[in-house]
Short mmCIF file of C-alpha atoms and ligand atoms in Angstrom, two decimals:
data_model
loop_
_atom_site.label_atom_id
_atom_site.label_comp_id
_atom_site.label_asym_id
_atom_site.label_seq_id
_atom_site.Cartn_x
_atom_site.Cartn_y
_atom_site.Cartn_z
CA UNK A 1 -42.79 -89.43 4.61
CA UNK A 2 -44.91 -87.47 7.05
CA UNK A 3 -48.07 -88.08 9.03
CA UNK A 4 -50.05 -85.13 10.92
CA UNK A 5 -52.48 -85.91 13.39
CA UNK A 6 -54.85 -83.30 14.77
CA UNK A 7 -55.17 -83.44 18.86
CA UNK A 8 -54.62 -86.84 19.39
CA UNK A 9 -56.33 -88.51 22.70
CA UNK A 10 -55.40 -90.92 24.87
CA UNK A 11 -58.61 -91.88 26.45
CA UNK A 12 -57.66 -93.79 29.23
CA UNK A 13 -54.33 -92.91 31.11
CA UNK A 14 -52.37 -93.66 34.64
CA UNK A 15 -50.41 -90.44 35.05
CA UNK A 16 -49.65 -91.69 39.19
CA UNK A 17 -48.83 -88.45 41.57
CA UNK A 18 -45.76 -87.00 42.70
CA UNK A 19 -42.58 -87.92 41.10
CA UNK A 20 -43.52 -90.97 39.44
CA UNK A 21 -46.39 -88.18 37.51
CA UNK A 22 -43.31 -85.71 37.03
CA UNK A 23 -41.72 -88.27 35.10
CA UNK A 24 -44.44 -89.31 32.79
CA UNK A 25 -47.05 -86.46 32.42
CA UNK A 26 -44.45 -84.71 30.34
CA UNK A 27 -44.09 -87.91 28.06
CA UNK A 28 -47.70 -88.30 27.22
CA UNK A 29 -48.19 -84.08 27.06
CA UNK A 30 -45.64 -84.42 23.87
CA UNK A 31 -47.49 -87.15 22.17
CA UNK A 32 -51.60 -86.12 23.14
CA UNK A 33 -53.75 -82.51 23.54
CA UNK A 34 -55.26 -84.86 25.83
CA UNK A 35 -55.79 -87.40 28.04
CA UNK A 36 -58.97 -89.21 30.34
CA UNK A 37 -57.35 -89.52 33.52
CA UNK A 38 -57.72 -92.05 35.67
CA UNK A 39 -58.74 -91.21 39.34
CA UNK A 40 -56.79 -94.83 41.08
CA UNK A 41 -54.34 -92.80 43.05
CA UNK A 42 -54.02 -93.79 46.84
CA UNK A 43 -56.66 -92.49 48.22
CA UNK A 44 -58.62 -92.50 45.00
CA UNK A 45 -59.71 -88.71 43.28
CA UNK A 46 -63.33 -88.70 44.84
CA UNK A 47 -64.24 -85.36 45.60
CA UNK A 48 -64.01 -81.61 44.11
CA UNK A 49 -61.13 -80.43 45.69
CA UNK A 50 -59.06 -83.65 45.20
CA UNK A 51 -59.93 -83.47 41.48
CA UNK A 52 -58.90 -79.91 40.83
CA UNK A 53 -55.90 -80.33 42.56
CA UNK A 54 -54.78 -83.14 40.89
CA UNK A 55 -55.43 -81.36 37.63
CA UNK A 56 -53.34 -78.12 38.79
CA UNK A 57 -50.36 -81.03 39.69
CA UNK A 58 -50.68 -82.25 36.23
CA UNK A 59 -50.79 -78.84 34.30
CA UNK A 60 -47.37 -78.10 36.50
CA UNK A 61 -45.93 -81.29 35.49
CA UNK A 62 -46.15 -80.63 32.00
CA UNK A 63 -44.70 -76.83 31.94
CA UNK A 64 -45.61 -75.40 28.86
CA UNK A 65 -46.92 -78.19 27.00
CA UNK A 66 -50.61 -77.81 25.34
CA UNK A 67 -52.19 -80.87 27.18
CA UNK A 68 -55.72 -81.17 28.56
CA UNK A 69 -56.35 -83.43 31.25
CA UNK A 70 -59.96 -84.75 31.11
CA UNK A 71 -60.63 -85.57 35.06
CA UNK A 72 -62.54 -88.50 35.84
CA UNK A 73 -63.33 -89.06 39.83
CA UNK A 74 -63.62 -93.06 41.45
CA UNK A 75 -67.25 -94.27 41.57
CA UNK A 76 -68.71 -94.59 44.80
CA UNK A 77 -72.07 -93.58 45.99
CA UNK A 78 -72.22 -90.03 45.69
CA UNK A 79 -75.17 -87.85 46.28
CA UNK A 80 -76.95 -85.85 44.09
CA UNK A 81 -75.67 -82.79 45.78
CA UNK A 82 -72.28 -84.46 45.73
CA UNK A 83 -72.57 -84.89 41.62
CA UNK A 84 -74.29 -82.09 41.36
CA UNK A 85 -70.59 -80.19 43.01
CA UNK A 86 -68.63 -82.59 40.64
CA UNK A 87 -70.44 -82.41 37.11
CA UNK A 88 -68.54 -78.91 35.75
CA UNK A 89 -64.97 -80.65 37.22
CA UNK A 90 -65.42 -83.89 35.47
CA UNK A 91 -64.96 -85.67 31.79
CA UNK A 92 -66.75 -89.03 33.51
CA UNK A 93 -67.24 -91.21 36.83
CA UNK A 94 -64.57 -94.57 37.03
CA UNK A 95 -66.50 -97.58 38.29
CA UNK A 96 -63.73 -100.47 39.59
CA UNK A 97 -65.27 -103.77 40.97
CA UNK A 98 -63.70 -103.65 44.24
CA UNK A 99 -59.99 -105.50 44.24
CA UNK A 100 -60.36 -105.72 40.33
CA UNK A 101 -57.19 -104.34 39.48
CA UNK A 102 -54.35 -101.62 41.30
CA UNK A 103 -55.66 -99.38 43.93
CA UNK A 104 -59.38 -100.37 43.43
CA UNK A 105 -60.55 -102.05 46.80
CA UNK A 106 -62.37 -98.80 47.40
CA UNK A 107 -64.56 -99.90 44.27
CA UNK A 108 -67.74 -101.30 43.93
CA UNK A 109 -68.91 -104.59 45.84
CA UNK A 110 -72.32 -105.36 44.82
CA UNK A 111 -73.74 -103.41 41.50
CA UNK A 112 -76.91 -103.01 42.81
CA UNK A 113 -75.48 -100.37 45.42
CA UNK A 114 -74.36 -98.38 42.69
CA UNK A 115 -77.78 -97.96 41.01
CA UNK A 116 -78.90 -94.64 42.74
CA UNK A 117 -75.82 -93.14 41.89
CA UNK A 118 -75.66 -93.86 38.29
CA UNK A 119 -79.40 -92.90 37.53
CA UNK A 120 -78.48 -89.27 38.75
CA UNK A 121 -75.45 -89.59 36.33
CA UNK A 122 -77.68 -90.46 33.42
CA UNK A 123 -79.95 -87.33 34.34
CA UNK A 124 -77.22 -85.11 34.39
CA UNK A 125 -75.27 -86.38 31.75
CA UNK A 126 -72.29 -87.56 33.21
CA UNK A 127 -70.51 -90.33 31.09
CA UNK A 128 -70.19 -93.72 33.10
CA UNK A 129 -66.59 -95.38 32.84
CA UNK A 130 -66.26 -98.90 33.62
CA UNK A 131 -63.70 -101.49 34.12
CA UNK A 132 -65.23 -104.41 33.27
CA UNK A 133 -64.09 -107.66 35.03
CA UNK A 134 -65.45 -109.94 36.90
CA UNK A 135 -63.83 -111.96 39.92
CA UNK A 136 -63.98 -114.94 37.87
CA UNK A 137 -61.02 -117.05 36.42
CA UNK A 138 -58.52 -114.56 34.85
CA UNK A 139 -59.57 -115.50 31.14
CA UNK A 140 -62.91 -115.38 31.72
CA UNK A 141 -63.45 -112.04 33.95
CA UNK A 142 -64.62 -109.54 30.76
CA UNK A 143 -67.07 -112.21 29.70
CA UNK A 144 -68.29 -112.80 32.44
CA UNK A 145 -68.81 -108.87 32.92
CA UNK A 146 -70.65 -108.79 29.68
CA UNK A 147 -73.65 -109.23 31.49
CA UNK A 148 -73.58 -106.09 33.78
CA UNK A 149 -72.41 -104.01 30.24
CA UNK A 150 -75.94 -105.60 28.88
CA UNK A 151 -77.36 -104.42 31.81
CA UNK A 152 -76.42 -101.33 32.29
CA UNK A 153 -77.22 -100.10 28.47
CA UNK A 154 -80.43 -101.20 28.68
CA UNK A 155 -81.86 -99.62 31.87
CA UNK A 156 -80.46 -96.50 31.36
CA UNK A 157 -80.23 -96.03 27.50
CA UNK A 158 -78.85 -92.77 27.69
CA UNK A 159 -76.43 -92.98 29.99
CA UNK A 160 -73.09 -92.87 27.95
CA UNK A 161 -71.20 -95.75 28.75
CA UNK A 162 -67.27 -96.54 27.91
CA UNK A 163 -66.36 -100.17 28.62
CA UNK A 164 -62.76 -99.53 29.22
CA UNK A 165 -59.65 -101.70 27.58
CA UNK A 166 -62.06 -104.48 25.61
CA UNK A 167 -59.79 -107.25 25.11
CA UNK A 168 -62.46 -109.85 23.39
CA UNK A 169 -64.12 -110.73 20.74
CA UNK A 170 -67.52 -110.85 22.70
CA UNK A 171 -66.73 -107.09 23.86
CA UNK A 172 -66.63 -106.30 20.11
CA UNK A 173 -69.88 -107.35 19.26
CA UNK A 174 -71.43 -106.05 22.15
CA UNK A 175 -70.18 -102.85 21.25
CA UNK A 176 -73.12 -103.61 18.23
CA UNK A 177 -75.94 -104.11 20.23
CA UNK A 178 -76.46 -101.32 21.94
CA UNK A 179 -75.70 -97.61 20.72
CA UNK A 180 -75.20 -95.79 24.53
CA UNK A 181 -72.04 -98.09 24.75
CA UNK A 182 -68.71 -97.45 23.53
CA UNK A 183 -65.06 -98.78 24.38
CA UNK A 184 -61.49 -97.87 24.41
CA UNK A 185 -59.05 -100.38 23.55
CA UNK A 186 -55.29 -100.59 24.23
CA UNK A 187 -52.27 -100.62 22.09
CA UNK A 188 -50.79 -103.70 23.84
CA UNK A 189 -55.02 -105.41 22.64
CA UNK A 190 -54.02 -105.25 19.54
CA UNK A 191 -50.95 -106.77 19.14
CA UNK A 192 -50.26 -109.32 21.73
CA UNK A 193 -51.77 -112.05 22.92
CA UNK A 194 -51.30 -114.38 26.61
CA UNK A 195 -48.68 -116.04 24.37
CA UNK A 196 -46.67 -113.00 24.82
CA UNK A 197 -47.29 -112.44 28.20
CA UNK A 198 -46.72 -116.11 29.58
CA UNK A 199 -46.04 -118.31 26.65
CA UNK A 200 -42.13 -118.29 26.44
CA UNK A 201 -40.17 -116.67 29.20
CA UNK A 202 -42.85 -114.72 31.70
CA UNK A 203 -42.86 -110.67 30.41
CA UNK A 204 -43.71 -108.77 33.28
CA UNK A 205 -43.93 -105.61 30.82
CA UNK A 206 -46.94 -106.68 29.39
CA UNK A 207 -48.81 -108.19 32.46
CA UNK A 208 -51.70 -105.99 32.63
CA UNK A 209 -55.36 -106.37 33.77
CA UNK A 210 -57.19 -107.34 31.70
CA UNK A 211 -55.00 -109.91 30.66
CA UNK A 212 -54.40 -110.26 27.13
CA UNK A 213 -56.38 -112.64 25.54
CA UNK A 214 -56.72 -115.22 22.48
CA UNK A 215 -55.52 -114.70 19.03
CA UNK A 216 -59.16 -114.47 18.41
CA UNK A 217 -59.73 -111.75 20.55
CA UNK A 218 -56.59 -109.91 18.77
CA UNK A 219 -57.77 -110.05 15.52
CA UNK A 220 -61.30 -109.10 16.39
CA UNK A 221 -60.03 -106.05 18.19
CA UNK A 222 -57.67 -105.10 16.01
CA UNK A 223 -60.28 -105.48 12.98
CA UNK A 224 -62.81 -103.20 14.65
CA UNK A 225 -59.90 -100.34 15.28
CA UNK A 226 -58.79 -100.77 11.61
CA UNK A 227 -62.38 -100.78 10.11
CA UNK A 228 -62.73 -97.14 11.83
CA UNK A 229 -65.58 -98.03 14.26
CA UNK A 230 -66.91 -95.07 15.21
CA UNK A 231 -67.40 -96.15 18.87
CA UNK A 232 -64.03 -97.82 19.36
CA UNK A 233 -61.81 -95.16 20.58
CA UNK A 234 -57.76 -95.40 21.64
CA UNK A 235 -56.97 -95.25 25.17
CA UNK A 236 -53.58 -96.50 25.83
CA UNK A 237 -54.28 -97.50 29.46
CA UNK A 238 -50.69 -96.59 30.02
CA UNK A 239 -49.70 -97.52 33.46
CA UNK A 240 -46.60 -96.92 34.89
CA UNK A 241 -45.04 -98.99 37.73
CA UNK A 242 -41.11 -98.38 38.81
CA UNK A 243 -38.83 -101.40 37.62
CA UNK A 244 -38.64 -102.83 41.04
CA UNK A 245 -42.55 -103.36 41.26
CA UNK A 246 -42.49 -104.89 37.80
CA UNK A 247 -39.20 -106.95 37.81
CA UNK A 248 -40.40 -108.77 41.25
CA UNK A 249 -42.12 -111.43 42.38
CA UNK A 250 -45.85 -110.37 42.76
CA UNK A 251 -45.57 -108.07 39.23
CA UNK A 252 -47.88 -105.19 39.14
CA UNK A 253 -50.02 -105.51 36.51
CA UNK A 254 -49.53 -102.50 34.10
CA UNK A 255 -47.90 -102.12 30.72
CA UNK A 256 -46.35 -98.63 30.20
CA UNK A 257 -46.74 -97.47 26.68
CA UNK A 258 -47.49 -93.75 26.41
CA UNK A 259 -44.06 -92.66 25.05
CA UNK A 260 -44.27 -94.79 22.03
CA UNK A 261 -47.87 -95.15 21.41
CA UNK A 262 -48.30 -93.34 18.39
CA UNK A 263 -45.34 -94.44 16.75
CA UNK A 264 -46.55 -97.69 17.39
CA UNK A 265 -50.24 -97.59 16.37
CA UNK A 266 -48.94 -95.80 13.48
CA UNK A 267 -46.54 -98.77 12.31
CA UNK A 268 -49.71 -101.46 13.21
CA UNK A 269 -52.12 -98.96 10.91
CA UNK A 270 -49.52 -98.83 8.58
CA UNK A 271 -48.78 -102.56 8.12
CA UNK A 272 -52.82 -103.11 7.54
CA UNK A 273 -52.89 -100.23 4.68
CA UNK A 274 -55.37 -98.41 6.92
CA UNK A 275 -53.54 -95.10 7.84
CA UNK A 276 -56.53 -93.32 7.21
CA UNK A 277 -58.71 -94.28 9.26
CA UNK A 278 -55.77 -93.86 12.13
CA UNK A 279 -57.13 -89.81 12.98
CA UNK A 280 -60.98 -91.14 13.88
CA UNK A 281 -58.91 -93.75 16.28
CA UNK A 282 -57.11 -91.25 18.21
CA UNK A 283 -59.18 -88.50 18.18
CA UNK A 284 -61.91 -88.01 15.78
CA UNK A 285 -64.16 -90.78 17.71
CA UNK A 286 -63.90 -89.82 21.01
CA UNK A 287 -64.61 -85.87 20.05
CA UNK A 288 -67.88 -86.92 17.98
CA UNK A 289 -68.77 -89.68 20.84
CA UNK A 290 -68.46 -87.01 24.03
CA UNK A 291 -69.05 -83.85 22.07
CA UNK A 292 -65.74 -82.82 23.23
CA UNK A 293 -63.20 -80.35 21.25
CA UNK A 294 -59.64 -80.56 22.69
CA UNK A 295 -57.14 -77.87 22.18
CA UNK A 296 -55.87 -77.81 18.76
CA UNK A 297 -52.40 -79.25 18.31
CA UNK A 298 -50.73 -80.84 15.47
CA UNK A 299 -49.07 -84.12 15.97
CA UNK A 300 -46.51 -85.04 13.39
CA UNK A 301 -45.04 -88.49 12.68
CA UNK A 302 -41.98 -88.75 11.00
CA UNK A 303 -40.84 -92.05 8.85
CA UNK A 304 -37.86 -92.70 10.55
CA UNK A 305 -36.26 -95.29 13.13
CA UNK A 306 -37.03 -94.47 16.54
CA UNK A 307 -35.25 -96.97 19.23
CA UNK A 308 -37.64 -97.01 21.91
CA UNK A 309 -35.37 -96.40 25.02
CA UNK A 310 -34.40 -99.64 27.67
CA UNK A 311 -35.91 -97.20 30.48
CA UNK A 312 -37.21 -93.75 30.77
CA UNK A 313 -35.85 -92.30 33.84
CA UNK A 314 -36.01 -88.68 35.59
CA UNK A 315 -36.67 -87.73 39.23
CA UNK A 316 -35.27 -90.59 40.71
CA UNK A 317 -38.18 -92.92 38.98
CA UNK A 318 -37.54 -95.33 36.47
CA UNK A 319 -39.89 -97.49 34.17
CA UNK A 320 -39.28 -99.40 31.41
CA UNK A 321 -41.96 -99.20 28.12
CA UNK A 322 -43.40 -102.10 26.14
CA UNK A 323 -40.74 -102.85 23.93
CA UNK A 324 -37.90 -101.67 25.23
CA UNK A 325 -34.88 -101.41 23.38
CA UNK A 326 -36.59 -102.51 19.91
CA UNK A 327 -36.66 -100.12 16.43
CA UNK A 328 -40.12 -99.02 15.31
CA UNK A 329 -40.26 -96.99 11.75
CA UNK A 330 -41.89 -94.31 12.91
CA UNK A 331 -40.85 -91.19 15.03
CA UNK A 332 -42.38 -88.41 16.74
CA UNK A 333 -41.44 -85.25 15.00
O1 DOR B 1 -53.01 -103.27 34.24
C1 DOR B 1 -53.61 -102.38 34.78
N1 DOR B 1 -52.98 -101.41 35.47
N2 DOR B 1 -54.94 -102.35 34.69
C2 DOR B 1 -55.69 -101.48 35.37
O2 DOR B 1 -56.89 -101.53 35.27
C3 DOR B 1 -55.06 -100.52 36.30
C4 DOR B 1 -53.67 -100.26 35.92
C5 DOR B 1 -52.88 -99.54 37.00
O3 DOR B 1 -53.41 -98.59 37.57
O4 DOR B 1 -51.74 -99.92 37.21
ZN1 ZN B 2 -56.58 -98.30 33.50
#
């Protein structure tokens, strides 16, 4: 048994720089046409040169793969001139809270600062990507954030806005009230839970921000991906961190997944009889939602074991994937 998918997208990926990128750019380049990337490097992608360098770095790092990387630069309170410089180098602006998550203490500190900024982005049609946590207690940070989504979508209605990696059931049905927002959700959302992170023995391989939530939150997610919503798109959120970050005390919070993310989402759509509605996931949503049209590039899935690998491991990096070491039907071609 086969499965094709045309031009999958990740919508939200950590490809890193140098030889940690090197490593992994090539892994996600054989599973996507494309991927949003994320601008948290160290110092963060902020202006026009940094961007199209960092793309050039990518498009070397994945030789003759077709891959498209869809740049995103770090908010911060550019000028109109500034955007104006940006706009034709860009997919979207990343907003971070400031400290929310890794490398983000360049991010925003007070919302209101960012107002100016994201009016001009509205006018000129640049898509607004948020992470959206608060500095609250860990379980409660998206909630509490739910208020500056709300916000947001309703003082600039068409500004398009992505609230990145939902991982609740409020999030969800947000997503329903207002029609300029849309979200990416994670493969790790929709299958585990805290339990898995902290329950039993503590995983560091799935400690990510946001922290997975309730079983609640799971099913609501994963109902919403399965149901096809046409503004719920898949962005893996992929994050890579070498084994001694993870495997320490002080984990980094990241789960690494890009290798095996299709396979994977294509076992979960599988088990739920919903296969069909797998294409509009990975691709079909985010192309309708940002009027985008990636390269064209067959993806085919192949019924057959694939043992996701204890470590991946090139250029003197190493990082181990969600479930390492364990058998998923499905294969990459
Ligand atoms: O777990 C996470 N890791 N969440 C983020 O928002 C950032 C990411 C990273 O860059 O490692
Ligand atoms: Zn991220």
């Amino acid at each position: 048994m086969k499965l094709e998918l045309n031009s999958p997208l990740d919508m939200h990926l950590h490809l890193r720089d140098g030889d940690m990128m090197k490593l992994v750019a090539p892994l996600s380049a054989d599973s996507f046409a494309g991927a949003v990337i994320m601008p948290n490097l160290v110092p963060p992608v902020s202006s026009v040169e940094e961007v199209k360098s960092y793309k050039i770095r990518i498009l070397e790092a994945c030789g003759d793969r077709v891959f498209k990387p869809y740049m995103t630069a770090f908010f911060k309170n550019y000028t109109e001139e500034e955007l104006t410089q940006l706009k034709d180098y860009i997919f979207g602006i990343k907003l971070y809270p400031a400290g929310a998550t890794t490398n983000s203490d360049g991010g925003v500190k007070a919302m209101q600062e960012a107002e100016k900024t994201i009016s001009i982005m509205q006018e000129m049609g640049i898509p607004l990507l948020v992470h959206g946590e608060s500095h609250g207690f860990v379980m409660d940070r998206e909630a509490e954030f739910l208020a500056v989504y709300r916000d947001l979508a309703s003082r600039f209605p068409k500004l398009r806005i992505c609230m990145e990696h939902i991982t609740t059931a409020s999030a969800v049905k947000l997503l329903d009230e207002f029609e300029n927002l849309c979200a990416t959700v994670t493969l790790q959302h929709l299958i585990i839970t805290l339990d898995d992170v902290a329950g039993g023995m503590l995983r560091p391989h799935l400690f990510c921000k946001p922290i997975a939530k309730r079983p609640e939150d799971r099913e609501a997610l994963l109902q919403a991906a399965l149901s096809g919503h046409s503004r719920l798109m898949f962005g893996s959120d992929s994050a890579p961190h070498p084994i001694h970050a993870k495997e320490s005390c002080g984990c980094a919070a990241g789960v690494f997944t890009a290798p095996l993310a299709l396979p994977r989402l294509t076992t979960l759509f599988e088990e739920h009889g919903c296969l069909d509605k797998l294409q509009g996931f990975v691709s079909d949503n985010a192309c309708k939602l940002y009027g985008i049209t990636p390269p064209v590039k067959k993806v085919t899935l192949i019924r057959e074991s694939m043992e996701i690998p204890t470590a991946y491991e090139a250029h003197g990096q190493k990082v181990v994937p969600m479930d390492a070491g364990c058998v998923l039907p499905w294969r990459l071609a």
